CSV table of C-alpha atoms in Angstrom, one decimal:
chain,number,residue,atom,x,y,z
A,17,UNK,CA,-52.5,10.9,13.6
A,18,UNK,CA,-49.2,9.5,15.0
A,19,UNK,CA,-48.2,7.5,17.8
A,20,UNK,CA,-45.6,6.1,20.1
A,21,UNK,CA,-45.1,3.2,22.7
A,22,UNK,CA,-44.3,3.7,25.7
A,23,UNK,CA,-41.1,3.1,26.4
A,24,UNK,CA,-39.9,5.2,23.4
A,25,UNK,CA,-38.1,1.8,21.0
A,26,UNK,CA,-38.8,3.2,17.8
A,27,UNK,CA,-38.3,6.6,16.6
A,28,UNK,CA,-41.0,8.3,15.6
A,29,UNK,CA,-40.6,12.3,14.7
A,30,UNK,CA,-42.6,15.8,13.5
A,31,UNK,CA,-41.7,18.1,10.4
A,32,UNK,CA,-43.2,21.5,9.7
A,33,UNK,CA,-42.8,23.3,6.5
A,34,UNK,CA,-44.5,25.8,4.3
A,35,UNK,CA,-46.4,25.1,1.5
A,36,UNK,CA,-45.3,27.2,-1.4
A,37,UNK,CA,-48.4,28.1,-2.4
A,38,UNK,CA,-51.1,28.9,-0.3
A,39,UNK,CA,-48.2,30.0,2.7
A,40,UNK,CA,-50.1,27.2,5.3
A,41,UNK,CA,-48.6,25.3,7.5
A,42,UNK,CA,-47.9,21.2,6.0
A,43,UNK,CA,-46.7,18.7,8.1
A,44,UNK,CA,-45.8,15.2,8.4
A,45,UNK,CA,-44.2,12.0,10.6
A,46,UNK,CA,-41.3,10.1,10.2
A,47,UNK,CA,-39.4,7.5,12.3
A,48,UNK,CA,-36.1,9.0,11.0
A,49,UNK,CA,-35.1,13.4,10.8
A,50,UNK,CA,-33.5,13.2,7.2
A,51,UNK,CA,-37.1,11.5,5.2
A,52,UNK,CA,-38.1,15.4,6.5
A,53,UNK,CA,-34.5,17.1,6.3
A,54,UNK,CA,-34.6,16.0,1.9
A,55,UNK,CA,-38.8,16.8,1.5
A,56,UNK,CA,-37.6,20.4,3.3
A,57,UNK,CA,-39.8,20.0,6.2
A,58,UNK,CA,-38.1,22.3,9.5
A,59,UNK,CA,-38.9,22.8,13.1
A,60,UNK,CA,-38.6,18.6,13.6
A,61,UNK,CA,-39.7,17.5,17.1
A,62,UNK,CA,-38.7,14.2,18.6
A,63,UNK,CA,-42.5,12.7,19.8
A,64,UNK,CA,-42.2,11.6,23.1
A,65,UNK,CA,-42.8,7.9,24.6
A,66,UNK,CA,-46.6,8.1,25.1
A,67,UNK,CA,-47.7,10.6,23.3
A,68,UNK,CA,-50.0,10.8,20.5
A,69,UNK,CA,-49.6,14.2,17.2
A,70,UNK,CA,-53.3,14.8,15.8
A,71,UNK,CA,-53.1,15.9,13.0
A,72,UNK,CA,-56.2,18.1,10.8
A,73,UNK,CA,-56.8,19.7,8.1
A,74,UNK,CA,-56.2,23.7,9.0
A,75,UNK,CA,-55.0,23.2,12.3
A,76,UNK,CA,-52.0,23.0,14.3
A,77,UNK,CA,-50.5,19.8,15.9
A,78,UNK,CA,-52.7,19.3,18.7
A,79,UNK,CA,-50.1,16.7,21.1
A,80,UNK,CA,-51.9,14.3,23.9
A,81,UNK,CA,-50.0,12.0,26.8
A,82,UNK,CA,-52.4,8.4,26.2
A,83,UNK,CA,-50.2,6.4,27.5
A,84,UNK,CA,-48.1,7.4,31.0
A,85,UNK,CA,-44.2,7.4,29.4
A,86,UNK,CA,-42.6,4.2,31.4
A,87,UNK,CA,-39.5,4.8,30.2
A,88,UNK,CA,-36.6,6.7,27.8
A,89,UNK,CA,-34.7,4.3,25.8
A,90,UNK,CA,-34.7,3.7,22.1
A,91,UNK,CA,-33.4,0.7,20.0
A,92,UNK,CA,-30.2,0.9,20.3
A,93,UNK,CA,-29.6,-0.9,17.9
A,94,UNK,CA,-31.0,2.2,15.6
A,95,UNK,CA,-27.6,3.7,16.4
A,96,UNK,CA,-25.8,0.5,15.4
A,97,UNK,CA,-26.7,-0.1,12.2
A,98,UNK,CA,-31.4,0.7,11.4
A,99,UNK,CA,-30.4,4.7,10.7
A,100,UNK,CA,-29.0,6.3,7.6
A,101,UNK,CA,-25.5,8.0,9.4
A,102,UNK,CA,-27.6,11.3,8.5
A,103,UNK,CA,-30.4,11.1,11.0
A,104,UNK,CA,-31.0,12.6,15.1
A,105,UNK,CA,-33.2,10.2,17.1
A,106,UNK,CA,-33.9,12.1,19.9
A,107,UNK,CA,-31.8,14.3,20.0
A,108,UNK,CA,-28.8,12.0,19.3
A,109,UNK,CA,-26.8,12.5,16.3
A,110,UNK,CA,-26.2,9.0,14.6
A,111,UNK,CA,-22.7,9.9,12.5
A,112,UNK,CA,-21.6,11.0,16.1
A,113,UNK,CA,-22.9,7.8,17.7
A,114,UNK,CA,-21.1,5.2,15.4
A,115,UNK,CA,-17.9,7.8,15.8
A,116,UNK,CA,-17.8,6.9,19.5
A,117,UNK,CA,-18.2,3.4,18.6
A,118,UNK,CA,-15.0,3.3,16.8
A,119,UNK,CA,-13.0,5.3,19.8
A,120,UNK,CA,-14.4,2.7,22.1
A,121,UNK,CA,-13.9,-0.6,20.0
A,122,UNK,CA,-10.0,1.1,18.5
A,123,UNK,CA,-9.8,0.5,22.5
A,124,UNK,CA,-10.9,-2.9,23.0
A,125,UNK,CA,-9.0,-3.7,20.0
A,126,UNK,CA,-5.5,-2.2,21.4
A,127,UNK,CA,-6.5,-4.0,24.6
A,128,UNK,CA,-7.2,-7.6,23.0
A,129,UNK,CA,-4.3,-7.9,20.1
A,130,UNK,CA,-2.4,-6.3,21.8
A,131,UNK,CA,0.5,-3.3,21.2
A,132,UNK,CA,2.4,-5.9,18.7
A,133,UNK,CA,-0.4,-7.7,17.2
A,134,UNK,CA,-2.0,-4.2,16.3
A,135,UNK,CA,1.3,-2.8,14.7
A,136,UNK,CA,1.5,-5.8,12.9
A,137,UNK,CA,-2.1,-4.9,10.7
A,138,UNK,CA,-1.0,-3.1,6.8
A,139,UNK,CA,-4.9,-1.6,7.3
A,140,UNK,CA,-8.7,-1.4,8.4
A,141,UNK,CA,-11.4,-1.6,6.0
A,142,UNK,CA,-14.8,-1.1,6.4
A,143,UNK,CA,-17.1,-3.5,5.9
A,144,UNK,CA,-20.1,-1.3,3.9
A,145,UNK,CA,-21.7,1.1,4.5
A,146,UNK,CA,-23.1,1.4,7.7
A,147,UNK,CA,-20.0,0.4,9.1
A,148,UNK,CA,-18.2,3.7,7.4
A,149,UNK,CA,-18.5,6.2,9.6
A,150,UNK,CA,-16.2,3.7,12.7
A,151,UNK,CA,-14.5,1.7,11.1
A,152,UNK,CA,-12.8,5.0,9.9
A,153,UNK,CA,-12.3,6.9,13.3
A,154,UNK,CA,-11.1,3.5,14.8
A,155,UNK,CA,-7.9,3.4,11.8
A,156,UNK,CA,-7.4,7.3,12.8
A,157,UNK,CA,-7.1,5.5,17.0
A,158,UNK,CA,-4.5,2.7,16.1
A,159,UNK,CA,-2.6,4.5,13.6
A,160,UNK,CA,-3.1,2.4,9.9
A,161,UNK,CA,-4.5,3.5,7.0
A,162,UNK,CA,-8.3,3.0,6.3
A,163,UNK,CA,-9.4,1.9,2.3
A,164,UNK,CA,-12.9,1.4,1.1
A,165,UNK,CA,-12.0,-2.5,0.4
A,166,UNK,CA,-14.5,-4.0,-0.4
A,167,UNK,CA,-17.2,-1.6,-3.3
A,168,UNK,CA,-20.0,-2.4,-2.7
A,169,UNK,CA,-23.2,-2.8,-5.5
A,170,UNK,CA,-26.2,-0.7,-4.8
A,171,UNK,CA,-28.8,-2.6,-6.3
A,172,UNK,CA,-28.7,-5.4,-3.5
A,173,UNK,CA,-30.7,-5.5,-0.4
A,174,UNK,CA,-29.3,-6.0,2.7
A,175,UNK,CA,-28.9,-9.8,3.0
A,176,UNK,CA,-29.3,-10.6,6.9
A,177,UNK,CA,-33.4,-10.9,6.6
A,178,UNK,CA,-33.7,-12.7,4.3
A,179,UNK,CA,-35.1,-16.0,4.9
A,180,UNK,CA,-32.5,-18.6,4.1
A,181,UNK,CA,-29.1,-19.3,4.4
A,182,UNK,CA,-27.6,-20.1,0.8
A,183,UNK,CA,-29.9,-17.0,-0.1
A,184,UNK,CA,-27.7,-14.8,2.0
A,185,UNK,CA,-24.2,-16.0,0.9
A,186,UNK,CA,-25.6,-15.8,-2.4
A,187,UNK,CA,-26.2,-12.4,-2.6
A,188,UNK,CA,-23.1,-12.0,-0.2
A,189,UNK,CA,-20.4,-12.1,-3.4
A,190,UNK,CA,-22.7,-10.0,-5.8
A,191,UNK,CA,-23.0,-7.3,-2.8
A,192,UNK,CA,-19.8,-6.4,-1.8
A,193,UNK,CA,-15.8,-6.9,-4.8
A,194,UNK,CA,-13.3,-6.4,-3.0
A,195,UNK,CA,-9.9,-4.6,-5.2
A,196,UNK,CA,-7.1,-7.4,-4.8
A,197,UNK,CA,-5.0,-5.0,-4.2
A,198,UNK,CA,-5.4,-4.0,-1.4
A,199,UNK,CA,-5.9,-7.5,0.0
A,200,UNK,CA,-3.2,-9.2,-1.5
A,201,UNK,CA,0.0,-10.4,1.4
A,202,UNK,CA,-1.5,-7.5,3.6
A,203,UNK,CA,-3.1,-8.0,7.5
A,204,UNK,CA,-6.2,-6.6,7.4
A,205,UNK,CA,-9.0,-5.6,10.3
A,206,UNK,CA,-12.2,-6.0,8.2
A,207,UNK,CA,-14.9,-3.5,10.8
A,208,UNK,CA,-18.8,-4.8,10.6
A,209,UNK,CA,-21.7,-3.4,12.3
A,210,UNK,CA,-22.4,-6.0,14.2
A,211,UNK,CA,-22.5,-9.8,13.8
A,212,UNK,CA,-26.0,-11.9,13.3
A,213,UNK,CA,-26.1,-15.5,12.0
A,214,UNK,CA,-22.5,-15.3,11.1
A,215,UNK,CA,-23.3,-16.3,7.2
A,216,UNK,CA,-22.0,-13.0,5.8
A,217,UNK,CA,-18.9,-12.6,8.1
A,218,UNK,CA,-18.2,-15.8,7.4
A,219,UNK,CA,-18.3,-15.3,3.2
A,220,UNK,CA,-17.3,-11.6,3.9
A,221,UNK,CA,-13.6,-13.4,5.8
A,222,UNK,CA,-13.5,-15.9,2.6
A,223,UNK,CA,-13.4,-13.4,0.0
A,224,UNK,CA,-10.7,-11.3,1.5
A,225,UNK,CA,-8.6,-13.9,2.1
A,226,UNK,CA,-9.5,-15.3,-2.0
A,227,UNK,CA,-7.8,-11.5,-2.3
A,228,UNK,CA,-4.6,-12.2,-1.3
A,229,UNK,CA,-5.0,-11.4,2.9
A,230,UNK,CA,-2.1,-13.3,5.0
A,231,UNK,CA,-4.5,-12.5,8.4
A,232,UNK,CA,-8.0,-11.6,8.9
A,233,UNK,CA,-9.1,-10.2,11.9
A,234,UNK,CA,-13.1,-9.5,13.0
A,235,UNK,CA,-13.9,-6.1,14.7
A,236,UNK,CA,-17.9,-5.4,15.5
A,237,UNK,CA,-18.9,-2.3,16.7
A,238,UNK,CA,-21.6,-3.6,18.6
A,239,UNK,CA,-21.6,-6.7,21.0
A,240,UNK,CA,-22.6,-10.4,20.7
A,241,UNK,CA,-26.2,-11.1,19.8
A,242,UNK,CA,-26.8,-13.4,21.2
A,243,UNK,CA,-31.2,-13.3,22.4
A,244,UNK,CA,-34.5,-12.5,19.9
A,245,UNK,CA,-35.7,-9.2,18.1
A,246,UNK,CA,-38.9,-9.1,20.2
A,247,UNK,CA,-40.1,-5.4,18.8
A,248,UNK,CA,-41.2,-6.3,14.7
A,249,UNK,CA,-37.1,-6.6,13.0
A,250,UNK,CA,-36.6,-10.0,12.4
A,251,UNK,CA,-33.7,-10.9,13.1
A,252,UNK,CA,-32.6,-14.6,14.1
A,253,UNK,CA,-33.5,-16.8,15.8
A,254,UNK,CA,-31.8,-17.1,19.1
A,255,UNK,CA,-30.5,-21.4,17.6
A,256,UNK,CA,-29.0,-19.4,14.7
A,257,UNK,CA,-26.7,-16.4,16.3
A,258,UNK,CA,-24.1,-17.6,15.8
A,259,UNK,CA,-22.6,-15.7,19.5
A,260,UNK,CA,-25.6,-18.4,20.6
A,261,UNK,CA,-23.2,-19.8,23.4
A,262,UNK,CA,-20.7,-19.8,21.8
A,263,UNK,CA,-17.4,-17.8,23.4
A,264,UNK,CA,-15.2,-15.6,21.3
A,265,UNK,CA,-12.1,-17.4,20.0
A,266,UNK,CA,-15.0,-20.4,18.8
A,267,UNK,CA,-16.8,-17.8,16.5
A,268,UNK,CA,-13.7,-16.6,15.3
A,269,UNK,CA,-13.4,-19.7,14.1
A,270,UNK,CA,-16.4,-20.3,12.9
A,271,UNK,CA,-15.8,-17.2,10.2
A,272,UNK,CA,-12.3,-18.7,9.7
A,273,UNK,CA,-10.8,-15.2,11.2
A,274,UNK,CA,-7.9,-15.0,13.0
A,275,UNK,CA,-9.6,-13.6,16.0
A,276,UNK,CA,-13.4,-11.2,16.6
A,277,UNK,CA,-13.3,-8.8,19.3
A,278,UNK,CA,-16.6,-7.2,19.7
A,279,UNK,CA,-17.2,-4.2,21.8
A,280,UNK,CA,-18.8,-4.0,24.8
A,281,UNK,CA,-22.2,-3.5,26.0
A,282,UNK,CA,-21.3,-0.7,28.1
A,283,UNK,CA,-18.5,1.1,26.0
A,284,UNK,CA,-21.9,0.8,23.6
A,285,UNK,CA,-24.1,2.1,25.3
A,286,UNK,CA,-21.9,5.0,26.8
A,287,UNK,CA,-21.4,5.9,23.0
A,288,UNK,CA,-24.9,7.2,22.6
A,289,UNK,CA,-25.2,8.4,26.2
A,290,UNK,CA,-22.8,10.5,25.7
A,291,UNK,CA,-24.8,12.1,23.0
A,292,UNK,CA,-28.3,12.3,24.5
A,293,UNK,CA,-29.9,16.1,25.9
A,294,UNK,CA,-31.5,13.7,29.1
A,295,UNK,CA,-29.9,12.5,31.9
A,296,UNK,CA,-28.5,9.1,32.2
A,297,UNK,CA,-29.5,8.3,29.1
A,298,UNK,CA,-30.9,4.2,29.0
A,299,UNK,CA,-31.6,2.1,25.8
A,300,UNK,CA,-33.6,-0.9,25.1
A,301,UNK,CA,-30.7,-4.1,24.8
A,302,UNK,CA,-31.9,-7.4,25.0
A,303,UNK,CA,-30.6,-8.4,21.9
A,304,UNK,CA,-27.4,-8.2,23.7
A,305,UNK,CA,-28.5,-9.3,27.0
A,306,UNK,CA,-32.2,-11.1,27.2
A,307,UNK,CA,-32.8,-7.6,29.8
A,308,UNK,CA,-35.5,-6.1,27.5
A,309,UNK,CA,-36.9,-2.8,29.1
A,310,UNK,CA,-40.5,-4.6,28.4
A,311,UNK,CA,-41.7,-7.1,31.0
A,312,UNK,CA,-41.5,-10.4,28.2
A,313,UNK,CA,-42.0,-13.7,30.3
A,314,UNK,CA,-40.2,-16.7,29.1
A,315,UNK,CA,-43.8,-17.9,27.6
A,316,UNK,CA,-43.6,-15.3,24.9
A,317,UNK,CA,-40.1,-15.5,24.1
A,318,UNK,CA,-41.6,-19.8,23.2
A,319,UNK,CA,-44.4,-18.3,21.5
A,320,UNK,CA,-42.1,-16.8,19.5
A,321,UNK,CA,-39.9,-20.0,18.6
A,322,UNK,CA,-43.1,-21.9,18.2
A,323,UNK,CA,-44.1,-19.4,15.2
A,324,UNK,CA,-40.6,-19.3,13.5
A,325,UNK,CA,-41.4,-23.0,13.6
A,326,UNK,CA,-44.3,-23.4,12.0
A,327,UNK,CA,-43.2,-20.5,9.5
A,328,UNK,CA,-39.8,-23.3,8.3
A,329,UNK,CA,-42.9,-26.1,8.6
A,330,UNK,CA,-44.9,-24.0,5.8
A,331,UNK,CA,-42.3,-23.5,3.9
A,332,UNK,CA,-40.8,-27.2,3.9
A,333,UNK,CA,-44.5,-28.2,3.0
A,334,UNK,CA,-44.5,-26.0,-0.2
A,335,UNK,CA,-41.5,-26.8,-1.6
A,336,UNK,CA,-43.1,-30.8,-1.6
A,337,UNK,CA,-45.8,-28.8,-3.3
A,338,UNK,CA,-43.9,-27.4,-5.8
A,339,UNK,CA,-42.0,-30.8,-6.5
A,340,UNK,CA,-45.3,-32.5,-7.5
A,341,UNK,CA,-46.2,-29.6,-9.6
A,342,UNK,CA,-43.3,-30.3,-11.5
A,343,UNK,CA,-43.5,-33.5,-11.5
A,344,UNK,CA,-40.7,-34.3,-9.4
A,345,UNK,CA,-42.7,-36.1,-6.5
A,346,UNK,CA,-46.4,-36.8,-5.6
A,347,UNK,CA,-48.5,-35.1,-4.7
A,348,UNK,CA,-49.0,-36.5,-1.3
A,349,UNK,CA,-50.0,-35.0,2.2
A,350,UNK,CA,-46.6,-34.5,3.6
A,351,UNK,CA,-44.9,-36.5,5.7
A,352,UNK,CA,-43.3,-36.9,9.4
A,353,UNK,CA,-40.6,-36.3,8.0
A,354,UNK,CA,-41.0,-32.8,6.7
A,355,UNK,CA,-41.7,-32.2,10.4
A,356,UNK,CA,-39.0,-33.3,11.4
A,357,UNK,CA,-36.9,-31.6,8.8
A,358,UNK,CA,-38.9,-27.8,10.0
A,359,UNK,CA,-38.0,-28.7,13.6
A,360,UNK,CA,-34.2,-29.7,12.3
A,361,UNK,CA,-34.2,-26.1,11.0
A,362,UNK,CA,-34.4,-24.4,14.6
A,363,UNK,CA,-32.5,-26.9,16.5
A,364,UNK,CA,-28.7,-26.4,17.7
A,365,UNK,CA,-27.0,-27.5,14.1
A,366,UNK,CA,-23.3,-28.5,14.0
A,367,UNK,CA,-22.6,-25.2,12.3
A,368,UNK,CA,-24.8,-23.2,14.2
A,369,UNK,CA,-27.0,-22.2,10.8
A,370,UNK,CA,-31.3,-22.8,9.8
A,371,UNK,CA,-29.9,-24.8,6.6
A,372,UNK,CA,-33.3,-27.0,5.9
A,373,UNK,CA,-32.1,-26.5,2.1
A,374,UNK,CA,-31.0,-30.3,2.5
A,375,UNK,CA,-33.3,-31.8,4.5
A,376,UNK,CA,-36.1,-33.6,1.9
A,377,UNK,CA,-39.0,-35.4,1.7
A,378,UNK,CA,-39.3,-37.1,-1.2
A,379,UNK,CA,-37.7,-40.2,-3.4
A,380,UNK,CA,-33.7,-40.2,-3.0
A,381,UNK,CA,-34.8,-38.0,0.7
A,382,UNK,CA,-34.3,-34.9,-1.3
A,383,UNK,CA,-36.4,-32.0,-2.5
A,384,UNK,CA,-34.7,-29.9,-5.4
A,385,UNK,CA,-34.5,-26.1,-4.4
A,386,UNK,CA,-37.2,-24.2,-5.4
A,387,UNK,CA,-38.0,-21.9,-7.7
A,388,UNK,CA,-36.1,-18.7,-7.4
A,389,UNK,CA,-39.0,-15.9,-5.9
A,390,UNK,CA,-38.5,-12.2,-6.7
A,391,UNK,CA,-37.2,-10.9,-3.7
A,392,UNK,CA,-40.3,-9.8,-0.9
A,393,UNK,CA,-40.5,-6.6,0.3
A,394,UNK,CA,-38.9,-6.5,3.6
A,395,UNK,CA,-39.4,-4.2,6.8
A,396,UNK,CA,-36.7,-1.4,6.3
A,397,UNK,CA,-35.4,-2.9,3.0
A,398,UNK,CA,-33.7,-1.1,0.5
A,399,UNK,CA,-35.5,-0.5,-2.8
A,400,UNK,CA,-35.3,2.6,-4.9
A,401,UNK,CA,-36.5,2.8,-9.3
A,402,UNK,CA,-33.3,1.4,-9.6
A,403,UNK,CA,-34.1,-1.8,-7.8
A,404,UNK,CA,-38.0,-2.1,-8.1
A,405,UNK,CA,-38.0,-4.3,-11.2
A,406,UNK,CA,-36.7,-6.8,-8.9
A,407,UNK,CA,-39.2,-6.9,-6.6
A,408,UNK,CA,-42.5,-8.4,-9.5
A,409,UNK,CA,-42.5,-11.7,-10.6
A,410,UNK,CA,-42.1,-11.5,-14.3
A,411,UNK,CA,-42.6,-14.9,-15.4
A,412,UNK,CA,-45.5,-15.7,-17.4
A,413,UNK,CA,-48.9,-17.5,-15.5
């Protein structure tokens, strides 16, 4: 059985194929149509908001409206980042929506920088791979060349969901490698799908400058992310978001870019809605404006922050425990400074990032870093046979 939420925030599709052995119909439910395509399922149907589909052996699927449809507002971040470009969600092609995002973004870049500054740009460079489609469209509409100047290591998973800043910074370097000849003595326009904490963006700008770029402009296909994602994707705490209470010029300075250009929320929604088979299409856009499609009171958001803070405190205490086990500290009850360290990680830091790697409560005032742990499997992480071994702890007991 499959069920979709009554607001249609998360996608759900049903596909059918004929069993080659007995000639009977087989059914499969997935969140993205591409999963069904690759396994030979056709007749793909979108499960509607509040609808359940029940599949029993030897029978056709039964559809039941088990909850009233309260809205049909898919999470727009599916089109910006989460989904593969060859997926169709609720009748909207992800690939074509990203092309439309590129058209809108090119117009905003022209207005923001002005014709003279655009003419000074030598090349448009996508941050692979989610922004590839939009970046190519931006380059086409600005009449500029597009270069795949960052080469992606396909065996490094997504960095924005990593729990600590230093891990994210290290993985960006492992994940992307710049081709110096594409950057040296050139003014470059980098195009990414979005900017979350700013950690990845800052490392990418640094890499572009190290490769010899003169000027680095940074364009985001999504608007500034200023609020928490409350529908199952742990983007970041609002205080960790680089756009939280920062102006565009401050963000540019923070990540080291000459300028930062964001897509507007109206343009992003128009880019996707234009392709919808439904008139007056709406989307879940709470991460950009704080207006969530479901009723959310302030107490719930405070609760989420408290849960996140408690998780940080547990991490600090685990670090102290490991240090004691390794003989670097006495095995004592965690001190108040442990809790204050965790609290500091969720406060508004001067650099806007949560980095509790340097707040410690052991002799000398610091804890040693944890031994590097194998990456933990997280929701929507890219894992395949080539990197499956990275998720197994091979150390001796």
